[in-house]
Amino acid sequence: MNVLFDNFWALLGIKLLLIVLVVMTTALVVIYAELKLGAHFQHRIGPYFAGGRWGWAQPLADALKFLQKEDIIPAAADRVVFKAAPMVSLMAYFAVVVIIPFSPRLVVQDLDVGIFYALAAGSLGTLGVLMAGWSSANKYSLMGGLRAAAQLIAYELPLVLAVVGVVIQAGTMSMVGIVEAQAEPAFHLGSVGIPLPFVLQGQLIGFIIFMIAMLAELSRTPFDLPMAESELVMGYLTEYSGLRFTMFFLAEYAGIFVMSALVSTLFLGGYFLPGLPSNVFGPVILMGKTSVIIFLIIWFRWTWPRVREDQLQGFAWRWLVPLALANLAVTATLKVVF
Amino acid sequence: MWPPQCPAALGAVARGIYTRRSTPADAGDGAAQVAEYFQDYITVAVFAAFGAVLVAVAVGAASLLRPSNPTATKSQTYECGIDPVGGGWSQTHVRYYIFALLFLVFDVEAVFIFPWAVQLETLGVFALVEMMVFVVILLAGLVYAIRKGVLEWES
């Protein structure tokens, strides 16, 4: 067995298998959670029959149904780009999941440039959306794709600048390093050191900015303009059907999981919880924190109306970018002074 | 053979996964470090490629199960059920390009700001003032763009 783990390629294969299982399972669970929570937010019961109880097998049944559906590519579409778009979308989130630490050692690859790389790779997802919008040769799709691109552009900046605050405080871009920095005592009560997550160490504004910008990056309500059903049919997905549509769907929910795990790691202490050994409970702790964030995202979706495109752009450039820069300046000054 | 060995095998699995391959301290000579460096990025590349492979495999598998019966009407561009008017690649507003230009300036800043953030503690006050000047100059650009009316959507 040890020979297997000393071999780089064998170990890589095992990591890949584990991560695929985790991401796929989580995506299915999040889809189910959205169906069920959304139903209860609206005083409905939601899926009920699939799987025998509570409709737990509904996402699987949906996937099976989509598998049998005809794959229609419009005659006018740019076929190559049309086929590549869902690949790019899913690729982005698989690339990001590499750096998420589930425990001090249970991490696929703890890159030195960790979070910087994650931000770069994460924005590729929107490239997939833009490709889908453009290649469909459909007016609604094109509009949706352009909206997605404009949205990414506007909210990428607050997102990145909010992370810089965390990097300043942690003094590293490695994800494990960032969690370890939050595990160190922030202050001492008598002889007891109290560790605090960054959200309680002066990064509250950064956390809020990151959450807002994350919703926009994921095209979630109130920023779901790229596929606003009431104006654009289904936005960039209008021409997609069958399994290609499912893949975008999967990418969306994998994205929700990955971004929530990023927030938990950056601002909420990741796999660390005072009093519990993170080597053993790390994955459970991280998943717990991630679930809270995912619940919030679903809650927002069923509560808030959609913003208008000019409001969306104005909010980002007029408020979030200056606020994020101010947050950055204050954090940096405090770091240098103390 | 198999059942008694099972705990040992599980232990080996756990050890292999839970042990990071090496730390900078024990990465002996330069060649090993270079190999290590490339392994990091091979991992990343393999994971990214897997996203694409997954879609290809899934769509391929579906093509064995699904019907395929394209007709001219079916592959028409969707436009609420009526025949599409004009081309799909219609004109779009120029403001999307202006947003892109605005973004480019700040994105370059983001690339500069990360190494600065990591080293801030060692560089001290000088670096802080330096970056503040840089950010203020960029902010002036943003204020200019907003005053110019980039964010105004009435025409």
Coordinates of C-alpha atoms in Angstrom, one line a residue:
Chain A
M1 CA 0.0 0.0 0.0
N2 CA 2.8 2.4 0.9
V3 CA 4.3 1.9 -2.5
L4 CA 1.0 3.2 -3.9
F5 CA 1.2 6.4 -1.9
D6 CA 4.8 7.1 -2.7
N7 CA 3.9 7.0 -6.3
F8 CA 2.8 10.5 -7.3
W9 CA 0.4 9.4 -10.0
A10 CA -1.4 6.7 -7.9
L11 CA -1.9 9.2 -5.1
L12 CA -3.2 11.8 -7.5
G13 CA -5.7 9.3 -8.8
I14 CA -6.9 8.6 -5.3
K15 CA -7.2 12.3 -4.5
L16 CA -9.1 12.9 -7.7
L17 CA -11.6 10.0 -6.9
L18 CA -12.2 11.3 -3.4
I19 CA -12.7 14.9 -4.5
V20 CA -15.0 13.9 -7.3
L21 CA -17.1 11.9 -4.9
V22 CA -17.2 14.8 -2.4
V23 CA -18.1 17.5 -5.0
M24 CA -20.7 15.4 -6.8
T25 CA -22.4 14.3 -3.6
T26 CA -22.4 17.8 -2.2
A27 CA -23.8 19.2 -5.4
L28 CA -26.6 16.7 -5.3
V29 CA -27.3 17.4 -1.6
V30 CA -27.3 21.2 -2.3
I31 CA -29.8 20.7 -5.2
Y32 CA -32.0 18.7 -2.9
A33 CA -31.7 21.3 -0.2
E34 CA -32.7 24.0 -2.6
L35 CA -35.8 22.1 -3.7
K36 CA -36.8 21.3 -0.2
L37 CA -35.9 24.5 1.5
G38 CA -37.4 26.6 -1.3
A39 CA -40.6 24.6 -0.9
H40 CA -40.8 25.2 2.8
F41 CA -40.0 28.9 2.5
Q42 CA -43.1 29.1 0.3
H43 CA -45.3 26.8 2.5
R44 CA -45.1 24.0 0.0
I45 CA -44.0 20.5 0.7
G46 CA -41.7 20.1 -2.3
P47 CA -40.4 16.7 -3.6
Y48 CA -42.2 14.0 -1.8
F49 CA -42.3 10.7 -3.6
A50 CA -39.0 10.0 -5.2
G51 CA -36.9 7.5 -3.1
G52 CA -39.9 6.6 -0.9
R53 CA -39.4 9.2 1.8
W54 CA -39.1 13.0 1.8
G55 CA -38.3 12.8 -1.9
W56 CA -34.6 12.4 -1.1
A57 CA -33.9 10.8 -4.5
Q58 CA -35.3 13.7 -6.5
P59 CA -32.0 15.0 -7.8
L60 CA -31.0 11.5 -8.9
A61 CA -34.3 11.0 -10.7
D62 CA -33.9 14.4 -12.4
A63 CA -30.4 13.4 -13.6
L64 CA -31.7 10.1 -14.9
K65 CA -34.4 11.9 -16.8
F66 CA -32.0 14.4 -18.3
L67 CA -29.8 11.5 -19.4
Q68 CA -32.6 10.3 -21.8
K69 CA -33.3 13.7 -23.3
E70 CA -32.4 14.6 -26.8
D71 CA -29.4 16.8 -27.2
I72 CA -30.4 19.7 -29.5
I73 CA -27.8 22.0 -31.0
P74 CA -29.3 24.9 -32.9
A75 CA -28.4 25.1 -36.5
A76 CA -27.1 28.7 -36.2
A77 CA -24.9 27.9 -33.2
D78 CA -21.1 27.8 -33.1
R79 CA -20.9 24.1 -32.5
V80 CA -17.4 23.8 -31.1
V81 CA -17.8 26.6 -28.6
F82 CA -21.3 25.5 -27.7
K83 CA -20.0 22.1 -26.8
A84 CA -16.9 23.4 -24.9
A85 CA -18.8 25.9 -22.7
P86 CA -20.1 23.4 -20.1
M87 CA -16.7 21.9 -19.9
V88 CA -15.1 25.2 -19.1
S89 CA -17.8 25.9 -16.5
L90 CA -17.2 22.7 -14.6
M91 CA -13.5 22.8 -15.0
A92 CA -13.2 26.1 -13.1
Y93 CA -14.7 24.7 -9.9
F94 CA -12.7 21.4 -10.0
A95 CA -9.6 23.6 -10.3
V96 CA -10.5 25.6 -7.3
V97 CA -11.4 22.7 -5.0
V98 CA -7.7 21.6 -5.2
I99 CA -6.6 24.2 -2.6
I100 CA -9.5 23.8 -0.1
P101 CA -8.1 22.2 3.1
F102 CA -10.4 19.8 4.9
S103 CA -8.0 19.3 7.7
P104 CA -4.3 20.4 8.3
R105 CA -3.2 17.5 6.1
L106 CA -6.3 16.5 4.1
V107 CA -5.8 18.9 1.3
V108 CA -5.2 18.0 -2.4
Q109 CA -2.4 20.5 -2.9
D110 CA -1.6 23.4 -0.5
L111 CA -0.2 25.8 -3.1
D112 CA 1.9 28.7 -1.8
V113 CA -0.2 31.1 -3.9
G114 CA -3.4 29.3 -2.7
I115 CA -6.1 31.9 -2.6
F116 CA -4.7 34.0 -5.4
Y117 CA -4.8 30.9 -7.6
A118 CA -8.4 30.1 -6.4
L119 CA -9.6 33.6 -7.4
A120 CA -8.0 33.3 -10.8
A121 CA -9.3 29.8 -11.5
G122 CA -12.8 30.6 -10.1
S123 CA -13.4 33.4 -12.6
L124 CA -13.0 30.9 -15.4
G125 CA -16.5 29.7 -14.6
T126 CA -17.9 32.9 -16.0
L127 CA -15.9 32.4 -19.2
G128 CA -17.9 29.3 -19.7
V129 CA -21.1 31.3 -19.3
L130 CA -19.9 33.9 -21.7
M131 CA -19.0 31.1 -24.2
A132 CA -22.5 29.6 -23.8
G133 CA -24.2 32.9 -24.3
W134 CA -22.1 33.8 -27.4
S135 CA -22.1 30.4 -29.2
S136 CA -25.9 29.9 -28.9
A137 CA -26.5 32.6 -31.6
N138 CA -29.6 33.6 -29.7
K139 CA -30.5 37.1 -28.6
Y140 CA -31.5 36.1 -25.1
S141 CA -28.4 34.0 -24.7
L142 CA -26.1 36.7 -25.9
M143 CA -27.7 39.2 -23.5
G144 CA -27.4 36.8 -20.7
G145 CA -23.7 36.0 -21.5
L146 CA -22.8 39.7 -21.7
R147 CA -24.6 40.4 -18.4
A148 CA -22.7 37.6 -16.8
A149 CA -19.4 39.0 -18.1
A150 CA -20.2 42.6 -16.9
Q151 CA -21.3 41.2 -13.6
L152 CA -18.1 39.2 -13.1
I153 CA -16.0 42.2 -14.0
A154 CA -17.8 44.5 -11.6
Y155 CA -17.8 42.1 -8.6
E156 CA -14.4 40.4 -9.1
L157 CA -12.7 43.5 -7.7
P158 CA -14.6 43.7 -4.4
L159 CA -14.1 40.0 -4.1
V160 CA -10.4 40.2 -4.6
L161 CA -9.9 43.2 -2.4
A162 CA -11.9 41.7 0.4
V163 CA -9.5 38.7 0.3
V164 CA -6.5 41.0 0.5
G165 CA -7.6 42.0 4.0
V166 CA -7.4 38.4 5.0
V167 CA -4.0 37.9 3.3
I168 CA -2.6 40.9 5.2
Q169 CA -3.8 39.6 8.5
A170 CA -2.6 36.0 7.9
G171 CA 0.7 37.1 6.2
T172 CA 0.3 34.2 3.7
M173 CA -1.7 33.2 0.7
S174 CA -1.6 29.4 1.5
M175 CA -5.1 28.2 2.6
V176 CA -3.7 26.0 5.4
G177 CA -1.6 29.0 6.5
I178 CA -4.7 31.2 6.6
V179 CA -6.5 28.7 8.8
E180 CA -3.5 28.2 11.1
A181 CA -3.3 32.0 11.5
Q182 CA -6.9 31.9 12.8
A183 CA -6.1 29.0 15.1
E184 CA -3.5 31.1 16.9
P185 CA -4.7 33.0 20.0
A186 CA -6.0 36.5 19.1
F187 CA -5.8 37.7 22.7
H188 CA -5.3 36.3 26.2
L189 CA -7.7 36.1 29.0
G190 CA -5.5 35.5 32.0
S191 CA -3.4 32.6 30.8
V192 CA -5.9 31.2 28.3
G193 CA -5.4 32.2 24.6
I194 CA -8.6 32.8 22.7
P195 CA -8.4 32.2 19.0
L196 CA -10.8 34.1 16.8
P197 CA -11.8 33.7 13.1
F198 CA -11.0 36.6 10.9
V199 CA -14.6 37.7 10.7
L200 CA -14.3 38.6 14.4
Q201 CA -10.8 40.0 14.0
G202 CA -11.8 43.1 12.1
Q203 CA -12.7 41.5 8.8
L204 CA -16.5 41.8 9.3
I205 CA -16.8 44.3 6.5
G206 CA -14.5 42.1 4.3
F207 CA -16.8 39.1 5.0
I208 CA -19.9 41.0 4.1
I209 CA -18.3 42.3 0.9
F210 CA -17.1 38.8 0.0
M211 CA -20.5 37.4 0.5
I212 CA -22.2 39.9 -1.7
A213 CA -19.6 39.6 -4.4
M214 CA -19.7 35.8 -4.2
L215 CA -23.5 35.9 -4.8
A216 CA -22.9 38.0 -7.9
E217 CA -20.1 35.7 -9.2
L218 CA -22.3 32.7 -8.7
S219 CA -25.2 34.5 -10.5
R220 CA -27.5 33.9 -7.5
T221 CA -30.4 36.0 -6.5
P222 CA -30.4 39.0 -6.0
F223 CA -27.8 39.0 -8.8
D224 CA -29.3 36.4 -11.1
L225 CA -29.6 38.7 -14.1
P226 CA -27.7 36.4 -16.5
M227 CA -30.7 34.1 -16.6
A228 CA -33.5 36.3 -15.4
E229 CA -36.4 34.1 -16.3
S230 CA -38.9 36.9 -16.6
E231 CA -36.9 38.8 -19.2
L232 CA -34.5 36.4 -20.9
V233 CA -36.3 33.1 -20.9
M234 CA -33.4 31.2 -19.4
G235 CA -30.6 33.6 -20.3
Y236 CA -27.4 31.9 -21.5
L237 CA -29.0 28.4 -21.1
T238 CA -31.9 29.1 -23.4
E239 CA -30.6 26.9 -26.2
Y240 CA -29.2 24.1 -23.9
S241 CA -31.0 20.9 -23.4
G242 CA -30.5 17.4 -22.1
L243 CA -27.2 16.5 -20.4
R244 CA -25.4 19.7 -21.4
F245 CA -27.9 21.7 -19.5
T246 CA -27.5 19.3 -16.6
M247 CA -23.8 19.9 -16.6
F248 CA -24.3 23.7 -16.3
F249 CA -26.7 23.0 -13.5
L250 CA -24.1 20.7 -11.8
A251 CA -21.4 23.4 -12.2
E252 CA -23.7 26.0 -10.6
Y253 CA -24.2 23.9 -7.5
A254 CA -20.6 22.7 -7.3
G255 CA -19.7 26.4 -7.5
I256 CA -22.0 27.2 -4.6
F257 CA -20.2 24.5 -2.5
V258 CA -16.7 25.6 -3.5
M259 CA -17.3 29.3 -2.9
S260 CA -19.0 28.5 0.5
A261 CA -16.0 26.4 1.5
L262 CA -13.7 29.3 0.5
V263 CA -15.7 31.7 2.7
S264 CA -15.6 29.3 5.6
T265 CA -11.9 28.9 5.2
L266 CA -11.0 32.5 4.8
F267 CA -13.3 34.2 7.3
L268 CA -14.8 31.5 9.6
G269 CA -11.7 29.5 10.6
G270 CA -12.1 26.7 8.1
Y271 CA -11.5 23.3 9.6
F272 CA -10.5 24.8 13.0
L273 CA -12.9 25.0 15.9
P274 CA -11.5 25.7 19.4
G275 CA -11.4 22.6 21.6
L276 CA -11.8 20.0 18.8
P277 CA -8.8 18.3 17.3
S278 CA -8.8 19.5 13.7
N279 CA -6.9 16.4 12.5
V280 CA -9.9 14.2 13.2
F281 CA -12.9 16.5 13.1
G282 CA -11.6 19.0 10.4
P283 CA -13.7 17.7 7.5
V284 CA -16.9 17.7 9.7
I285 CA -16.2 21.2 11.0
L286 CA -15.5 22.6 7.5
M287 CA -18.7 21.0 6.1
G288 CA -20.7 22.3 9.0
K289 CA -19.5 25.9 8.4
T290 CA -20.0 25.5 4.7
S291 CA -23.6 24.2 5.2
V292 CA -24.4 27.4 7.1
I293 CA -23.2 29.5 4.2
I294 CA -25.1 27.4 1.7
F295 CA -28.2 27.7 3.7
L296 CA -27.8 31.5 3.7
I297 CA -27.4 31.5 -0.1
I298 CA -30.6 29.5 -0.6
W299 CA -32.4 31.6 1.9
F300 CA -31.4 34.8 0.0
R301 CA -32.7 33.3 -3.2
W302 CA -36.2 32.7 -1.9
T303 CA -36.4 36.0 -0.1
W304 CA -35.0 38.8 -2.2
P305 CA -36.2 40.3 -5.5
R306 CA -33.7 40.7 -8.4
V307 CA -31.8 43.9 -8.8
R308 CA -31.8 45.9 -12.1
E309 CA -28.7 45.9 -14.3
D310 CA -27.8 49.6 -13.7
Q311 CA -28.4 49.1 -9.9
L312 CA -26.0 46.1 -10.0
Q313 CA -23.3 48.0 -11.7
G314 CA -23.7 51.2 -9.7
F315 CA -23.7 49.3 -6.4
A316 CA -20.4 47.6 -7.3
W317 CA -18.5 50.6 -8.6
R318 CA -19.9 53.3 -6.4
W319 CA -20.0 51.4 -3.1
L320 CA -18.3 48.1 -2.9
V321 CA -15.0 48.9 -4.6
P322 CA -14.4 52.1 -2.5
L323 CA -15.6 50.3 0.6
A324 CA -13.3 47.3 -0.1
L325 CA -10.3 49.7 -0.7
A326 CA -11.1 51.5 2.6
N327 CA -11.3 48.2 4.4
L328 CA -7.9 47.3 2.9
A329 CA -6.4 50.6 3.9
V330 CA -7.6 50.3 7.5
T331 CA -6.4 46.7 7.8
A332 CA -3.0 47.5 6.4
T333 CA -2.6 50.5 8.6
L334 CA -3.5 48.5 11.7
K335 CA -1.2 45.7 10.7
V336 CA 1.8 48.1 10.3
V337 CA 1.0 50.1 13.4
F338 CA 0.5 47.2 15.8
Chain B
M1 CA -6.0 -13.1 3.9
W2 CA -8.2 -10.1 3.2
P3 CA -10.2 -9.4 6.4
P4 CA -7.3 -9.4 8.9
Q5 CA -5.3 -7.1 6.6
C6 CA -8.2 -4.7 6.2
P7 CA -7.4 -2.4 9.1
A8 CA -3.8 -2.2 8.1
A9 CA -4.8 -1.3 4.5
L10 CA -7.2 1.4 5.8
G11 CA -4.4 2.7 8.0
A12 CA -2.1 2.9 4.9
V13 CA -4.8 4.8 3.0
A14 CA -5.2 7.2 5.9
R15 CA -1.5 7.7 6.2
G16 CA -1.0 8.2 2.5
I17 CA -3.8 10.8 2.3
Y18 CA -3.2 12.5 5.6
T19 CA 0.6 12.9 5.1
R20 CA 1.6 15.8 3.0
R21 CA 4.2 14.5 0.5
S22 CA 7.0 16.6 1.8
T23 CA 7.8 19.9 3.5
P24 CA 10.3 22.4 2.1
A25 CA 12.7 21.4 4.9
D26 CA 13.1 17.8 3.7
A27 CA 13.1 18.6 0.0
G28 CA 16.8 17.9 -0.4
D29 CA 18.5 19.0 -3.6
G30 CA 17.4 21.4 -6.2
A31 CA 16.2 18.8 -8.7
A32 CA 13.8 17.4 -6.1
Q33 CA 12.4 20.9 -5.5
V34 CA 11.9 21.5 -9.1
A35 CA 10.1 18.2 -9.4
E36 CA 8.0 19.1 -6.4
Y37 CA 7.1 22.4 -8.0
F38 CA 5.9 20.8 -11.2
Q39 CA 4.0 18.2 -9.3
D40 CA 1.9 21.0 -7.7
Y41 CA 0.9 22.2 -11.0
I42 CA 0.4 18.8 -12.6
T43 CA -2.1 18.2 -9.8
V44 CA -3.9 21.4 -10.7
A45 CA -3.9 20.6 -14.4
V46 CA -5.2 17.1 -13.9
F47 CA -8.1 18.4 -11.7
A48 CA -9.0 21.1 -14.2
A49 CA -8.8 18.6 -17.1
F50 CA -11.0 16.2 -15.2
G51 CA -13.8 18.8 -15.3
A52 CA -13.7 18.7 -19.1
V53 CA -13.4 14.9 -19.2
L54 CA -16.3 14.5 -16.9
V55 CA -18.6 16.5 -19.3
A56 CA -17.3 14.6 -22.3
V57 CA -17.9 11.2 -20.7
A58 CA -21.3 12.1 -19.4
V59 CA -22.5 13.5 -22.8
G60 CA -21.0 10.5 -24.5
A61 CA -22.8 8.1 -22.2
A62 CA -26.0 10.0 -22.8
S63 CA -25.6 9.7 -26.5
L64 CA -26.0 5.9 -26.1
L65 CA -29.3 6.3 -24.3
R66 CA -31.0 9.3 -25.8
P67 CA -32.9 9.6 -29.0
S68 CA -31.5 11.6 -31.8
N69 CA -33.9 13.0 -34.3
P70 CA -33.0 16.5 -35.4
T71 CA -35.4 18.3 -37.7
A72 CA -35.1 21.7 -39.2
T73 CA -37.8 23.2 -37.0
K74 CA -36.2 21.7 -33.9
S75 CA -32.8 23.2 -34.5
Q76 CA -34.2 26.6 -35.2
T77 CA -33.0 29.4 -32.8
Y78 CA -35.5 29.8 -30.0
E79 CA -37.4 33.0 -30.0
C80 CA -40.6 32.4 -28.0
G81 CA -42.0 30.1 -30.5
I82 CA -42.1 32.4 -33.5
D83 CA -39.6 32.4 -36.4
P84 CA -36.4 34.2 -35.3
V85 CA -36.1 37.8 -36.6
G86 CA -32.6 38.8 -37.8
G87 CA -29.4 37.2 -36.7
G88 CA -28.6 35.9 -33.2
W89 CA -25.4 37.9 -32.8
S90 CA -27.2 41.2 -32.5
Q91 CA -25.5 44.5 -31.6
T92 CA -24.8 45.1 -28.0
H93 CA -24.3 48.3 -26.1
V94 CA -20.8 49.8 -26.0
R95 CA -20.9 50.2 -22.2
Y96 CA -20.0 46.6 -21.7
Y97 CA -16.6 47.4 -23.2
I98 CA -16.1 50.4 -21.0
F99 CA -16.7 48.3 -18.0
A100 CA -14.1 45.9 -19.2
L101 CA -11.6 48.8 -19.6
L102 CA -12.4 50.1 -16.1
F103 CA -11.9 46.6 -14.7
L104 CA -8.5 46.1 -16.4
V105 CA -6.9 49.0 -14.4
F106 CA -8.0 47.6 -11.1
D107 CA -7.3 44.0 -12.0
V108 CA -3.6 44.9 -12.6
E109 CA -3.7 46.5 -9.2
A110 CA -4.9 43.3 -7.7
V111 CA -2.0 41.4 -9.1
F112 CA 0.4 43.9 -7.5
I113 CA -1.4 44.0 -4.2
F114 CA -1.2 40.4 -3.3
P115 CA 2.6 40.1 -3.0
W116 CA 2.5 43.4 -1.2
A117 CA -0.1 42.1 1.3
V118 CA 2.0 39.0 2.1
Q119 CA 5.2 41.0 2.8
L120 CA 3.6 44.0 4.4
E121 CA 4.8 43.2 7.9
T122 CA 8.4 43.1 6.9
L123 CA 8.3 46.1 4.6
G124 CA 6.6 48.3 7.1
V125 CA 5.5 52.0 6.8
F126 CA 7.3 52.7 3.5
A127 CA 5.3 50.0 1.6
L128 CA 2.1 51.1 3.2
V129 CA 2.5 54.7 2.1
E130 CA 3.6 53.5 -1.3
M131 CA 0.5 51.4 -1.9
M132 CA -1.8 54.1 -0.6
V133 CA -0.4 56.5 -3.2
F134 CA -1.0 53.8 -5.9
V135 CA -4.6 53.2 -4.7
V136 CA -5.4 56.9 -4.6
I137 CA -4.3 57.4 -8.1
L138 CA -6.5 54.4 -9.3
L139 CA -9.4 55.8 -7.3
A140 CA -9.0 59.1 -9.1
G141 CA -9.5 57.1 -12.3
L142 CA -12.7 55.5 -10.9
V143 CA -14.1 58.9 -9.8
Y144 CA -13.3 60.3 -13.2
A145 CA -15.2 57.5 -14.9
I146 CA -18.2 57.8 -12.6
R147 CA -18.3 61.6 -13.1
K148 CA -18.0 61.1 -16.9
G149 CA -21.2 59.1 -16.7
V150 CA -20.1 55.5 -17.3
L151 CA -22.7 54.3 -14.8
E152 CA -25.6 56.3 -16.1
W153 CA -27.9 54.1 -18.1
E154 CA -30.3 56.7 -19.4
S155 CA -29.6 57.8 -22.9

